[in-house]
Coordinates of C-alpha atoms in Angstrom, one line a residue:
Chain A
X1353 CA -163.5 -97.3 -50.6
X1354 CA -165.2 -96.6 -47.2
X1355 CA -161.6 -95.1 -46.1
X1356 CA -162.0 -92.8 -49.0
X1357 CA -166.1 -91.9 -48.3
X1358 CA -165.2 -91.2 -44.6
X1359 CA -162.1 -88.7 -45.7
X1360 CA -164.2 -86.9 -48.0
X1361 CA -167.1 -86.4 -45.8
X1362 CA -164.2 -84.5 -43.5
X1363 CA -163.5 -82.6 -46.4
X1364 CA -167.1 -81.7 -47.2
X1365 CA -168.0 -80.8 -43.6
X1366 CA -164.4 -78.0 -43.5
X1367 CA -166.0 -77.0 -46.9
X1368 CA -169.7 -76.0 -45.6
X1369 CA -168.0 -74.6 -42.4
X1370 CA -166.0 -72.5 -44.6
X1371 CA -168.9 -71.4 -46.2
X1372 CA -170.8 -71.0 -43.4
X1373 CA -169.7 -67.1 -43.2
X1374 CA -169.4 -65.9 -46.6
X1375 CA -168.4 -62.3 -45.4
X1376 CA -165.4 -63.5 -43.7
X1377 CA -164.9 -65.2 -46.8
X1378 CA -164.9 -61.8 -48.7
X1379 CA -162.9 -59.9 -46.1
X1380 CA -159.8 -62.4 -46.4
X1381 CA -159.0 -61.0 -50.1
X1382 CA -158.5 -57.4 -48.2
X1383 CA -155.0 -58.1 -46.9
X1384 CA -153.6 -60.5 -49.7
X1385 CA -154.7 -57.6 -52.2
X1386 CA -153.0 -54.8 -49.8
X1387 CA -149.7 -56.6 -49.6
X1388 CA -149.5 -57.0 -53.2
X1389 CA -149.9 -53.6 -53.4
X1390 CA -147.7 -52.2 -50.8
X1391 CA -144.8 -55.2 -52.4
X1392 CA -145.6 -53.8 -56.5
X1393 CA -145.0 -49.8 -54.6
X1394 CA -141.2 -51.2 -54.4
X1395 CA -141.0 -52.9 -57.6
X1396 CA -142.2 -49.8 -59.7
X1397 CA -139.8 -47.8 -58.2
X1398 CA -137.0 -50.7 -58.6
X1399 CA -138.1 -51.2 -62.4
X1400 CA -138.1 -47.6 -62.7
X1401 CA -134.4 -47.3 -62.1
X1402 CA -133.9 -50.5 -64.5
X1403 CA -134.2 -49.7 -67.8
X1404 CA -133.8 -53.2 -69.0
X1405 CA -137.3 -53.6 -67.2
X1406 CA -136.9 -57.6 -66.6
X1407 CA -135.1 -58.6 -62.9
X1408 CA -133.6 -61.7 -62.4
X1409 CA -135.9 -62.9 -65.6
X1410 CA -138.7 -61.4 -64.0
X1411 CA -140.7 -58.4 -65.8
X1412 CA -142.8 -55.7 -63.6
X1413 CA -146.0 -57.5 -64.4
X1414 CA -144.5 -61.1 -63.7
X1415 CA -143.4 -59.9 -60.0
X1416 CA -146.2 -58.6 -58.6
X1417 CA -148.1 -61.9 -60.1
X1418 CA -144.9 -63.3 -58.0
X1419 CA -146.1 -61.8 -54.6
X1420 CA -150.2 -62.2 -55.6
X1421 CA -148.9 -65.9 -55.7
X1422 CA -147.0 -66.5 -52.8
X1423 CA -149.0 -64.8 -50.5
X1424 CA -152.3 -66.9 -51.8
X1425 CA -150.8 -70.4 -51.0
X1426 CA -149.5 -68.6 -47.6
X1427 CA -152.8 -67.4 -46.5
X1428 CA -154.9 -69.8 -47.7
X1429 CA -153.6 -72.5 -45.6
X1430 CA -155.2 -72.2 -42.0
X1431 CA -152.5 -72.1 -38.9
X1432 CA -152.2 -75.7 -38.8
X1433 CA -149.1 -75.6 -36.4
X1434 CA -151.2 -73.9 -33.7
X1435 CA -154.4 -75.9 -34.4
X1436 CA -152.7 -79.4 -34.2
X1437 CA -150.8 -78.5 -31.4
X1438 CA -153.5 -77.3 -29.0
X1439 CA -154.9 -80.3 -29.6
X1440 CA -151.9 -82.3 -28.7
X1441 CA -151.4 -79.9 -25.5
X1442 CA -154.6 -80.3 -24.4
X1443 CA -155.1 -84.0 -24.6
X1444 CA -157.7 -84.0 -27.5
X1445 CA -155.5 -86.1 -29.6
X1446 CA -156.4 -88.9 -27.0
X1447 CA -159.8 -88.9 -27.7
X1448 CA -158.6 -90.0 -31.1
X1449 CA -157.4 -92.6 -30.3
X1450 CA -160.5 -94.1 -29.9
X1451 CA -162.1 -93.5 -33.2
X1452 CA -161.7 -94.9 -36.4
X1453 CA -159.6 -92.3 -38.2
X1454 CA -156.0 -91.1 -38.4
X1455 CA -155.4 -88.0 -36.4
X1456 CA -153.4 -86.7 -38.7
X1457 CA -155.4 -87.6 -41.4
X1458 CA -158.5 -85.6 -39.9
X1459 CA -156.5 -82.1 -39.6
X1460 CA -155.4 -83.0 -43.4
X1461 CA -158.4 -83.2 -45.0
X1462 CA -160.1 -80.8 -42.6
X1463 CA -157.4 -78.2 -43.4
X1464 CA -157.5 -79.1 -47.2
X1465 CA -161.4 -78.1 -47.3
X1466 CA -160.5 -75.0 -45.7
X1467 CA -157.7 -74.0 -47.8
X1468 CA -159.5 -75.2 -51.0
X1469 CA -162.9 -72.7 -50.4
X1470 CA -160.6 -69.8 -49.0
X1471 CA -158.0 -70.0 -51.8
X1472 CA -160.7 -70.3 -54.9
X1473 CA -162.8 -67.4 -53.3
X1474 CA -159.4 -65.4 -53.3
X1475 CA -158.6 -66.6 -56.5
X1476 CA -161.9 -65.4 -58.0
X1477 CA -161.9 -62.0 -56.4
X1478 CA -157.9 -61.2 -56.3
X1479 CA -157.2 -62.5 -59.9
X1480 CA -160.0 -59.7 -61.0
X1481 CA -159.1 -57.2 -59.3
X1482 CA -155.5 -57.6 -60.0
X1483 CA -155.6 -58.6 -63.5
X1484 CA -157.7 -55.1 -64.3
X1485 CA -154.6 -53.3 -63.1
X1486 CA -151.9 -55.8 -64.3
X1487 CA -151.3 -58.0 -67.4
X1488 CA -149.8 -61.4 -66.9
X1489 CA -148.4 -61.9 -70.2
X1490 CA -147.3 -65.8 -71.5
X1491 CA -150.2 -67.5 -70.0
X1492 CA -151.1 -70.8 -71.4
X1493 CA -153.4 -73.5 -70.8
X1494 CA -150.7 -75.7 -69.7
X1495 CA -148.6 -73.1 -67.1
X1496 CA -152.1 -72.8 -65.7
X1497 CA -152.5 -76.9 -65.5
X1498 CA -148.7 -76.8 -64.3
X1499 CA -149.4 -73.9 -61.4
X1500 CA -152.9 -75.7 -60.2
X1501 CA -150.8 -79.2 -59.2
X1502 CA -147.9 -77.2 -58.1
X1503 CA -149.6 -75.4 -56.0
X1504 CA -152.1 -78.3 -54.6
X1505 CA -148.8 -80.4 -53.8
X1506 CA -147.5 -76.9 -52.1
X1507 CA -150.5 -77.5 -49.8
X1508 CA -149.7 -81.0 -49.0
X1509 CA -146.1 -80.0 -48.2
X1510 CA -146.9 -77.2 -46.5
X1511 CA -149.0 -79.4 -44.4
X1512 CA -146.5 -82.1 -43.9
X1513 CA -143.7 -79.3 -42.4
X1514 CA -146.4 -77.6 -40.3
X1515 CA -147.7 -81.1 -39.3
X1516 CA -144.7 -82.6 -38.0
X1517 CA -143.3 -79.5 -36.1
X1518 CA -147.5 -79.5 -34.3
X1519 CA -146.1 -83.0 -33.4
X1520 CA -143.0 -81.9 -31.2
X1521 CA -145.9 -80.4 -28.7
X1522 CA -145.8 -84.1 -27.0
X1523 CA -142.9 -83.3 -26.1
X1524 CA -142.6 -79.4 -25.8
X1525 CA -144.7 -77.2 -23.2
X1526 CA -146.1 -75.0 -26.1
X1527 CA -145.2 -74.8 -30.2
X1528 CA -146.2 -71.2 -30.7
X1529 CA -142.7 -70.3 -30.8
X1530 CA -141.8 -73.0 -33.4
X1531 CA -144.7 -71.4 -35.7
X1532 CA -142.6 -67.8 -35.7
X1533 CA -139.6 -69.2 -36.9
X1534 CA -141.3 -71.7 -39.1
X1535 CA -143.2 -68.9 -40.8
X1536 CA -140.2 -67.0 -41.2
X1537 CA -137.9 -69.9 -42.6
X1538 CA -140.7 -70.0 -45.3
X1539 CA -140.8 -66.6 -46.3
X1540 CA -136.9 -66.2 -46.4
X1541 CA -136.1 -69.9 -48.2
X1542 CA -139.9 -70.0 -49.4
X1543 CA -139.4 -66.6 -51.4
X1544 CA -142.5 -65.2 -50.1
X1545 CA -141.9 -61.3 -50.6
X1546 CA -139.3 -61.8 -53.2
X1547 CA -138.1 -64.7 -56.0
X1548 CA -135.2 -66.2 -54.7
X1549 CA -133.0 -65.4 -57.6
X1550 CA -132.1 -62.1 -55.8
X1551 CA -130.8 -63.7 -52.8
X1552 CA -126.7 -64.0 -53.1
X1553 CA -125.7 -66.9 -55.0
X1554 CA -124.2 -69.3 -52.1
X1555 CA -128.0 -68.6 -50.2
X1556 CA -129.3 -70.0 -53.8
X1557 CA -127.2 -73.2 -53.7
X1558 CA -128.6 -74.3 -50.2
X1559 CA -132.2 -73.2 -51.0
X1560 CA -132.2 -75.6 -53.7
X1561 CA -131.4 -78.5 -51.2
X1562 CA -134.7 -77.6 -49.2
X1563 CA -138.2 -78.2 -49.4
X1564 CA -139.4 -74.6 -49.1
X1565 CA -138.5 -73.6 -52.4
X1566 CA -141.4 -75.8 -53.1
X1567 CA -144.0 -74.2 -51.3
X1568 CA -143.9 -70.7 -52.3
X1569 CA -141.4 -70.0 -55.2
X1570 CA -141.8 -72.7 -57.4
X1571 CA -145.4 -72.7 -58.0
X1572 CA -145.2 -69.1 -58.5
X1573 CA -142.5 -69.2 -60.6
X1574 CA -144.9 -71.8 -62.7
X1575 CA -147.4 -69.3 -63.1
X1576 CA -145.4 -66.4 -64.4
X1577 CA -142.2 -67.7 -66.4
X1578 CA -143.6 -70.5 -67.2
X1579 CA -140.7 -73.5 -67.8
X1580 CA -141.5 -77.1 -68.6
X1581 CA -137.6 -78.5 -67.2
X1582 CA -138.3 -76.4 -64.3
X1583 CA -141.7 -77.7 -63.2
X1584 CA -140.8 -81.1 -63.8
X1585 CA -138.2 -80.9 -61.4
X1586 CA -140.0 -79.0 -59.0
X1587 CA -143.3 -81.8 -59.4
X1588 CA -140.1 -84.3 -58.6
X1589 CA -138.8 -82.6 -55.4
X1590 CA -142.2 -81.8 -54.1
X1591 CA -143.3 -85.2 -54.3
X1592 CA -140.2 -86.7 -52.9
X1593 CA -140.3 -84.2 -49.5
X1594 CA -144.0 -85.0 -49.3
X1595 CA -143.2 -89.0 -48.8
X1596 CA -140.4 -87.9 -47.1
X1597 CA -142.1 -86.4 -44.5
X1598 CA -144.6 -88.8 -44.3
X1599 CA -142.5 -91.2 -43.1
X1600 CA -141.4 -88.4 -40.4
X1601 CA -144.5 -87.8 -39.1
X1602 CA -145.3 -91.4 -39.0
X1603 CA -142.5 -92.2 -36.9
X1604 CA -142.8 -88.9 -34.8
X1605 CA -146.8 -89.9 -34.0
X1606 CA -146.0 -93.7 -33.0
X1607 CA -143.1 -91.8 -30.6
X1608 CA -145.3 -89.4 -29.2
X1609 CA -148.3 -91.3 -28.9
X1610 CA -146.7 -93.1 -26.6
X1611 CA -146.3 -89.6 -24.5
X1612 CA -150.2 -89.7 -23.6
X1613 CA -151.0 -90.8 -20.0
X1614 CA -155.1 -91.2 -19.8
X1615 CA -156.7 -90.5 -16.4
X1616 CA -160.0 -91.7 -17.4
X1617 CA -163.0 -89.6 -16.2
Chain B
X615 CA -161.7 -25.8 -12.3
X616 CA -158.5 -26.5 -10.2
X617 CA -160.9 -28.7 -8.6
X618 CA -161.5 -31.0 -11.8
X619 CA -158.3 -30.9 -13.1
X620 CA -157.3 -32.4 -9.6
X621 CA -159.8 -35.3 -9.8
X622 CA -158.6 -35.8 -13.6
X623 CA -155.1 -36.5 -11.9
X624 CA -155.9 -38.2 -9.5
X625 CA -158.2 -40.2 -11.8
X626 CA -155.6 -41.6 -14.7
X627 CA -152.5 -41.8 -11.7
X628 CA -155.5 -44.5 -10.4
X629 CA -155.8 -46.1 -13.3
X630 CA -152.3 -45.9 -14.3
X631 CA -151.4 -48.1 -10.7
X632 CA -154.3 -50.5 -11.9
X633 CA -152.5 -51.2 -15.2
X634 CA -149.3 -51.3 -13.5
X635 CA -150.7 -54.0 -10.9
X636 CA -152.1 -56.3 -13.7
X637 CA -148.8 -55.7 -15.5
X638 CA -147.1 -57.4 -12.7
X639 CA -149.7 -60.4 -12.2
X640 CA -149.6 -61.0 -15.8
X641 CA -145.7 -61.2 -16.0
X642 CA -145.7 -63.3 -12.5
X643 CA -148.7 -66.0 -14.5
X644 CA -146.4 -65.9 -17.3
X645 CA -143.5 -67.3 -15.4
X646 CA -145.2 -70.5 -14.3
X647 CA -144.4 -71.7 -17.3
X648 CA -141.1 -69.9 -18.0
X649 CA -139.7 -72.0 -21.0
X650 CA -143.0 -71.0 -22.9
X651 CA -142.8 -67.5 -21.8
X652 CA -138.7 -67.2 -22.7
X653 CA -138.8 -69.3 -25.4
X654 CA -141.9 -67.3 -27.1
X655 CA -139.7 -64.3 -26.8
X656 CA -136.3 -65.6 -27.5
X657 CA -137.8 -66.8 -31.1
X658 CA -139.5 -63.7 -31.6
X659 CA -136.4 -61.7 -31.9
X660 CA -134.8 -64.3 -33.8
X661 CA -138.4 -64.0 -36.1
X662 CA -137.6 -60.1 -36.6
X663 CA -134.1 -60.7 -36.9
X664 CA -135.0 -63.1 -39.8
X665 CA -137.6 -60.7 -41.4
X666 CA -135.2 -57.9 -41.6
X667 CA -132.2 -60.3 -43.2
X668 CA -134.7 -60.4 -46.1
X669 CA -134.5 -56.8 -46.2
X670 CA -131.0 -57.1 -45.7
X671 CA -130.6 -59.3 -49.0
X672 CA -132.9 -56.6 -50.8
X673 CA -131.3 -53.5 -49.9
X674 CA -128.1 -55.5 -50.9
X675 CA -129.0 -56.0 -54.3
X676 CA -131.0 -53.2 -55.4
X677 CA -130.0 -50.4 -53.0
X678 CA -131.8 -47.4 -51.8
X679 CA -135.3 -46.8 -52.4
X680 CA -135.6 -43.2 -53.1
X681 CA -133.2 -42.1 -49.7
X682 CA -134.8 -45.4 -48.3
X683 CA -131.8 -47.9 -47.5
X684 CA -131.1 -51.0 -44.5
X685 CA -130.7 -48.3 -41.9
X686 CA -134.0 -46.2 -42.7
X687 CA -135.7 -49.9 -42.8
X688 CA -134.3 -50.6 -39.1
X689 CA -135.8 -47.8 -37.9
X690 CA -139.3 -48.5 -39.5
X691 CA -138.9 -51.9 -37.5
X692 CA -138.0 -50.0 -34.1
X693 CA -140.9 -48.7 -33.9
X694 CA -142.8 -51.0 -35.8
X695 CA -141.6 -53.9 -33.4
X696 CA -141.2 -51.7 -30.8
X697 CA -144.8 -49.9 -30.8
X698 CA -146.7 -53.2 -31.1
X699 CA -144.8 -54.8 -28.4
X700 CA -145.3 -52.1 -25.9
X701 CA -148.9 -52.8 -26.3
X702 CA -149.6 -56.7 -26.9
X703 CA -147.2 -57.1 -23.7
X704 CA -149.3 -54.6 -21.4
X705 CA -153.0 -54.7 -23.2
X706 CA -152.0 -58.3 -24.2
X707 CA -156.4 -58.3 -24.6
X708 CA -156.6 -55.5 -27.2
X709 CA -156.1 -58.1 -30.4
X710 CA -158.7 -59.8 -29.2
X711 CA -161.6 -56.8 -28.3
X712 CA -163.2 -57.2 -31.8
X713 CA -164.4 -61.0 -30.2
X714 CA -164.8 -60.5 -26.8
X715 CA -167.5 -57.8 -27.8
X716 CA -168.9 -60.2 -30.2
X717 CA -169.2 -63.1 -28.0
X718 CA -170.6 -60.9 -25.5
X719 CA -167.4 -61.5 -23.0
X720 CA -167.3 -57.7 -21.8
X721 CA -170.3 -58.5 -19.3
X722 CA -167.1 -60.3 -17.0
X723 CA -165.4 -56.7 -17.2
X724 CA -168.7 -54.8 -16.4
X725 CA -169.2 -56.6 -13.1
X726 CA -166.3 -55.0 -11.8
X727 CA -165.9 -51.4 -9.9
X728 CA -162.6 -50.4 -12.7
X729 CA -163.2 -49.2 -16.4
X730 CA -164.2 -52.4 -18.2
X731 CA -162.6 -51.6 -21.3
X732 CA -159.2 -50.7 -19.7
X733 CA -159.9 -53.9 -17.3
X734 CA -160.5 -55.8 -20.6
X735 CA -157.6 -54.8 -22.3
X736 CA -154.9 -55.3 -19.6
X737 CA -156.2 -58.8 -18.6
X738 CA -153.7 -61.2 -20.6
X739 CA -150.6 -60.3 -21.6
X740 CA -148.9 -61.7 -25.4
X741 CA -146.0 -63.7 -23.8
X742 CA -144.2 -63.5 -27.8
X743 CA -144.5 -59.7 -28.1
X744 CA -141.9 -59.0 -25.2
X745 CA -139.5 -60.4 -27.7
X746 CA -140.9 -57.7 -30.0
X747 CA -140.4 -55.3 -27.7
X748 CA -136.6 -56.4 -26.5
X749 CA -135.9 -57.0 -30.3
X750 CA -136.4 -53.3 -30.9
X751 CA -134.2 -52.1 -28.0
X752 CA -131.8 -54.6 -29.3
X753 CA -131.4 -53.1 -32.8
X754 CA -131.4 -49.9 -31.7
X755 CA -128.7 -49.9 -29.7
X756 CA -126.9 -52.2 -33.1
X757 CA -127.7 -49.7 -35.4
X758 CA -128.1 -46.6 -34.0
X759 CA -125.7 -43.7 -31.6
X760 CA -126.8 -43.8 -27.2
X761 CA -127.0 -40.8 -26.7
X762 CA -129.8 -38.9 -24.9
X763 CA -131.6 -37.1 -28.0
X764 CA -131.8 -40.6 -29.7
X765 CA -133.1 -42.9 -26.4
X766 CA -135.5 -39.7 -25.8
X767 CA -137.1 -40.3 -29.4
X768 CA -136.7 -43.8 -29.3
X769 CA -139.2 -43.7 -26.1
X770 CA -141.3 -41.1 -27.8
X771 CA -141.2 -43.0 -30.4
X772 CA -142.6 -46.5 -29.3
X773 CA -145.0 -45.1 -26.9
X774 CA -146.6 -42.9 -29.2
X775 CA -146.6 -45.9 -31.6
X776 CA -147.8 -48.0 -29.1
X777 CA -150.9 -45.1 -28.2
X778 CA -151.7 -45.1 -31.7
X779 CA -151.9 -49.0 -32.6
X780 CA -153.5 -49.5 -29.5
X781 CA -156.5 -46.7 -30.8
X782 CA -156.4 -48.7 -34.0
X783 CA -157.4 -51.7 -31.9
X784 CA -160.1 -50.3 -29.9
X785 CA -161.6 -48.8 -33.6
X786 CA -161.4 -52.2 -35.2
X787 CA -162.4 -54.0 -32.4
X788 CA -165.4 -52.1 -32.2
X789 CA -166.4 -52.4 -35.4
X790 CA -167.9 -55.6 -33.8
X791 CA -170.8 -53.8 -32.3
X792 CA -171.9 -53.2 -35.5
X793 CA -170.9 -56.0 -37.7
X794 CA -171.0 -58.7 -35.1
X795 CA -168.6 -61.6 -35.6
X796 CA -165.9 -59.9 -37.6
X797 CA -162.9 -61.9 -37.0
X798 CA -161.5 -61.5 -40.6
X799 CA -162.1 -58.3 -41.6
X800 CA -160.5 -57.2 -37.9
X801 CA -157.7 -59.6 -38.7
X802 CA -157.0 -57.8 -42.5
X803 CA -157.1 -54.1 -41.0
X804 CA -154.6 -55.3 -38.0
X805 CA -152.4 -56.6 -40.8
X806 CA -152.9 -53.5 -43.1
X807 CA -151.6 -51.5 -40.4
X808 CA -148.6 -53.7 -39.5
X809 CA -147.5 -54.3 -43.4
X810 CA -147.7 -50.3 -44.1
X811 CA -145.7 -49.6 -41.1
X812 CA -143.1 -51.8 -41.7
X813 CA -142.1 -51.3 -44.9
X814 CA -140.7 -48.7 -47.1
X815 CA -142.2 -45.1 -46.6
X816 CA -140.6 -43.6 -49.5
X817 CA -142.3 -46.0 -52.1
X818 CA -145.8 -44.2 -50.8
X819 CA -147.4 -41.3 -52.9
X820 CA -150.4 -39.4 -53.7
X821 CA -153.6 -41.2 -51.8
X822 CA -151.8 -43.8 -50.7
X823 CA -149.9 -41.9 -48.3
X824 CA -153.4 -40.3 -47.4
X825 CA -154.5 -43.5 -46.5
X826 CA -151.2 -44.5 -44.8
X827 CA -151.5 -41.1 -42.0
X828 CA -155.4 -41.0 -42.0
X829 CA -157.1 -43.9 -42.5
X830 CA -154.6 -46.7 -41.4
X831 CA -152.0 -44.5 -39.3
X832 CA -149.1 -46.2 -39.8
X833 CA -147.2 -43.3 -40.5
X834 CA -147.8 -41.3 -37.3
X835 CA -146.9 -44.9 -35.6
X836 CA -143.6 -45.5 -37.4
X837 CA -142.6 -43.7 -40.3
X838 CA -142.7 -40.0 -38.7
X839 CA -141.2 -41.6 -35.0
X840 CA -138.3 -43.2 -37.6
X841 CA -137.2 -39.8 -39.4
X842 CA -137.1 -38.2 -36.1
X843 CA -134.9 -40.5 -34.6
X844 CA -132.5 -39.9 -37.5
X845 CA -133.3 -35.9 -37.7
X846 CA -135.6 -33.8 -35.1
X847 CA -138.2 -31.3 -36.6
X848 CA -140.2 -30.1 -34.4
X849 CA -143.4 -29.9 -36.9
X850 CA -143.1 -34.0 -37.1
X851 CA -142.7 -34.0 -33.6
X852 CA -146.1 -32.1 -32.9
X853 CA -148.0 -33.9 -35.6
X854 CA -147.3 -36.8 -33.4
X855 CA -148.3 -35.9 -30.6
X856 CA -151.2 -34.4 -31.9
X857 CA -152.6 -37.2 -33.9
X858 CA -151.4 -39.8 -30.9
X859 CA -154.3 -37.7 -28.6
X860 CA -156.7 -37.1 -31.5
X861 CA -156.8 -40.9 -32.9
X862 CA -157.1 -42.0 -28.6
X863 CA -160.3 -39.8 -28.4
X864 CA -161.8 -40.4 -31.8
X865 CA -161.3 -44.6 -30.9
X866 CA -162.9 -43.8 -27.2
X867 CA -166.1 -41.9 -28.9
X868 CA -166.2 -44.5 -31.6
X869 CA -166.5 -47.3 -28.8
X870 CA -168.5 -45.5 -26.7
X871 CA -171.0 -45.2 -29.3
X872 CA -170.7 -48.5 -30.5
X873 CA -171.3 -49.6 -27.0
X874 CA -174.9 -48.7 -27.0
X875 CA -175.1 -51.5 -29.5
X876 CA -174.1 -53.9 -27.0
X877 CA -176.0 -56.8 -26.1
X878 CA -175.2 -58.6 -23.4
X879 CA -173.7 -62.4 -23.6
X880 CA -175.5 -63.7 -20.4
X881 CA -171.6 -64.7 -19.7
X882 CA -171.8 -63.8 -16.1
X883 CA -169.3 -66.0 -14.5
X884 CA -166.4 -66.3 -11.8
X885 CA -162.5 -66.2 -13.4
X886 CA -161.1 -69.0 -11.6

């Protein structure tokens, strides 16, 4: 229980320092709005030349709900790569050591505060906006239920990846360069700009043996074509990376740990 | 007049050799730690490269957006690569002007003899965006003919580019001498500007493409540098060089305003 109490007074503390600039708060919903936009441009003039109007099972409406979606859990997330491994590269992590919590641990539920105030404040703001211009049709209570733990088990994966990468910096001289392609891995096998059904069919097959499908697709996906098989496979996968990865991370810390030479002073 | 057109010279050649200087110390820092510096850039061209196999996959299954296919979309990236890493790897600083004013950092550049704001913005250079700017000489010898119209527009190209985003950073990042702490919003309008520039022009109508040339210029920066590449008009050509000069002077006036707003950090200290 006092595990617990001291993990959620991180969480509370990255909540209230979230909150502690409310403007910055409001000025984060300017680019995830503009990118939808500049991504629905395309698809109206794609659906234009489709007179079936539904792509890859996806109507005009349901794709540019698609793109709100992915690039909410993308940018809700702070750069946890960059954060964790400045802290690695600079020795912080040793100070750690001497403390009673998990470093790893820490950043998690830090991060998780952070991404929980950013993404509900885009949330409110970006699902008005957007839904004043664009019906999402087929919304029940339960694809809503389904998208909310899709998404918060997105997070944790997210998290996990990004977190065990941050960990090569015990052995690396830097991990900014690991971030770019990590970014960019997401978007392509994430599905970040577009579903992944319109990638060629052998790019398909091995998407669906990875763990980004999980972090941006799926729960996207849940939201706006809404399938019960789907998400219960999806809830499967994501749950099995997340241990997964765990297990990683645990076994990359003890390693690296072991990395850290104290001075004293 | 001879006489102050003489000292005008004599002025920018000056600060021109100061740029070039710190351009050299910066690139010499860098390579003190040359697997962060390479590796930075190695994985930013494979980052591009990864970026535009999305497109790739898009223009694949759907093809051309009104005249806009894979080819048109390499040149957007040119310059869109191009422009920005021209300018993050010489005024590595200018991403960051919106917080050094906030914090009250430029009182560092105003103990010196040399333009702070020029002494600002050349003082660190982004190790990841000479990738950027190596991935764009890289697809562009790919993709398009050598010959010398197309290297003359490609350096047109990315230095006007690089003129215009580098305006667009001295306007946002003095927004901070208004707004103060601004991080985010600077942050949103940098992004703005790179997600317009670096995709489709032809999806753009009506006010949008308004906004897209006059209030975020992404298309002097890339979309007008990419059609000339593929097809010279002179009356694109101008416009660029126009508006290149024209945004460069409004962002000066804007900063130099905003600079009376200034308070000072009481940062006064030696770089080691």
């Amino acid at each position: 229980m006092k595990k617990i109490n001291k993990y959620f007074s991180i969480f509370k503390v990255s909540v209230r320092d979230r909150l502690a600039y409310p403007l910055e708060l409001l000025y984060a919903n300017i680019f995830i709005l503009l990118i939808t936009f500049v991504m629905s441009q395309i698809w109206v003039v794609i659906y234009a030349e489709h007179p079936e109007k539904l792509i890859a099972g996806f109507s005009l409406g349901a794709m540019i709900w698609y793109v709100f979606m992915t690039e909410l859990i993308l940018t809700s997330q702070p750069q946890i790569i960059l954060t964790l491994g400045e802290e690695i590269k600079s020795g912080n992590v040793a100070y750690v050591l001497t403390k009673p919590y998990s470093f790893m641990a820490y950043y998690f539920y830090f991060s998780f505060g952070r991404t929980i105030v950013t993404m509900l404040v885009k949330v409110l703001f970006g699902v008005a906006i957007l839904s004043w211009f664009v019906t999402l049709a087929n919304v029940t209570f339960l694809s809503i239920l389904a998208t909310i733990i899709a998404v918060i088990l997105a997070l944790v994966l997210n998290f996990m990846i990004a977190g065990c990468i941050s960990l090569l910096a015990f052995w690396l001289e830097d991990v900014h360069s690991m971030r770019f392609i990590y970014q960019k891995i997401v978007f392509i096998f994430g599905g970040l700009l577009f579903p992944i059904d319109i990638y060629p069919e052998f790019l398909r097959k091995i998407i669906h043996y990875l763990p980004f499908e999980g972090i941006l697709y799926g729960p996207a996906k849940t939201l706006v074509n809404f399938d019960l098989a789907y998400w219960q496979i999806l809830v499967a996968k994501q749950s099995v990376w997340i241990l997964a990865f765990i297990i990683i991370i645990k076994i990359v810390y003890a390693q690296g740990i072991k990395k850290i030479n104290l001075n004293g002073g | 007049m001879r006489k102050v057109l003489k000292k005008l010279i004599s002025m920018v050649v000056k600060e021109i050799i100061f740029v070039w200087n710190y351009l050299q110390y910066n690139v010499i820092s860098a390579m003190e730690f040359r697997f962060n510096f390479f590796s930075q850039a190695f994985f930013m061209i494979i980052n591009d490269g990864l970026f535009l196999l999305i497109w790739y996959f898009f223009f694949s299954r759907f093809g051309d957006l009104n005249g806009f296919g894979f080819l048109e979309m390499m040149a957007l990236w040119i310059f869109g690569a191009g422009g920005f890493g021209l300018v993050n790897a010489i005024f590595g600083n200018a991403n960051n002007l919106g917080k050094i004013i906030s914090n009250g950092e430029l009182d560092f550049y105003f103990t010196f003899p040399k333009n702070h704001l020029l002494h600002a913005l050349v003082s660190r250079t982004d190790l990841s965006a000479w990738g950027d700017l190596l991935f764009a000489l890289i697809a562009f010898v790919i993709f398009f003919p050598i010959n010398v119209y197309s290297v003359a527009m490609l350096i047109f190209g990315i230095v006007s580019g690089a003129f215009i985003l580098l305006s667009f950073y001295i306007l946002i990042g003095a927004l901070s001498f208004w707004l103060g702490r601004n991080e985010v919003l600077n942050d949103s309008l940098f992004h703005a500007f790179l997600a317009f520039s670096t995709n489709p022009s032809s999806v753009f109508q009506g006010v949008v493409k308004f906004i897209i040339f006059f209030i975020i210029p992404a298309g002097f920066a890339t979309f007008l540098p990419a059609e000339l590449l593929q097809t010279f008009s002179l009356a694109k050509f101008v416009y660029v060089v126009i508006f290149s000069v024209f945004f460069f002077l409004l962002a000066l006036f804007v900063y130099n305003r905003g600079l009376k707003k200034y308070s000072s950090g009481n940062l006064i200290n030696v770089r080691s």
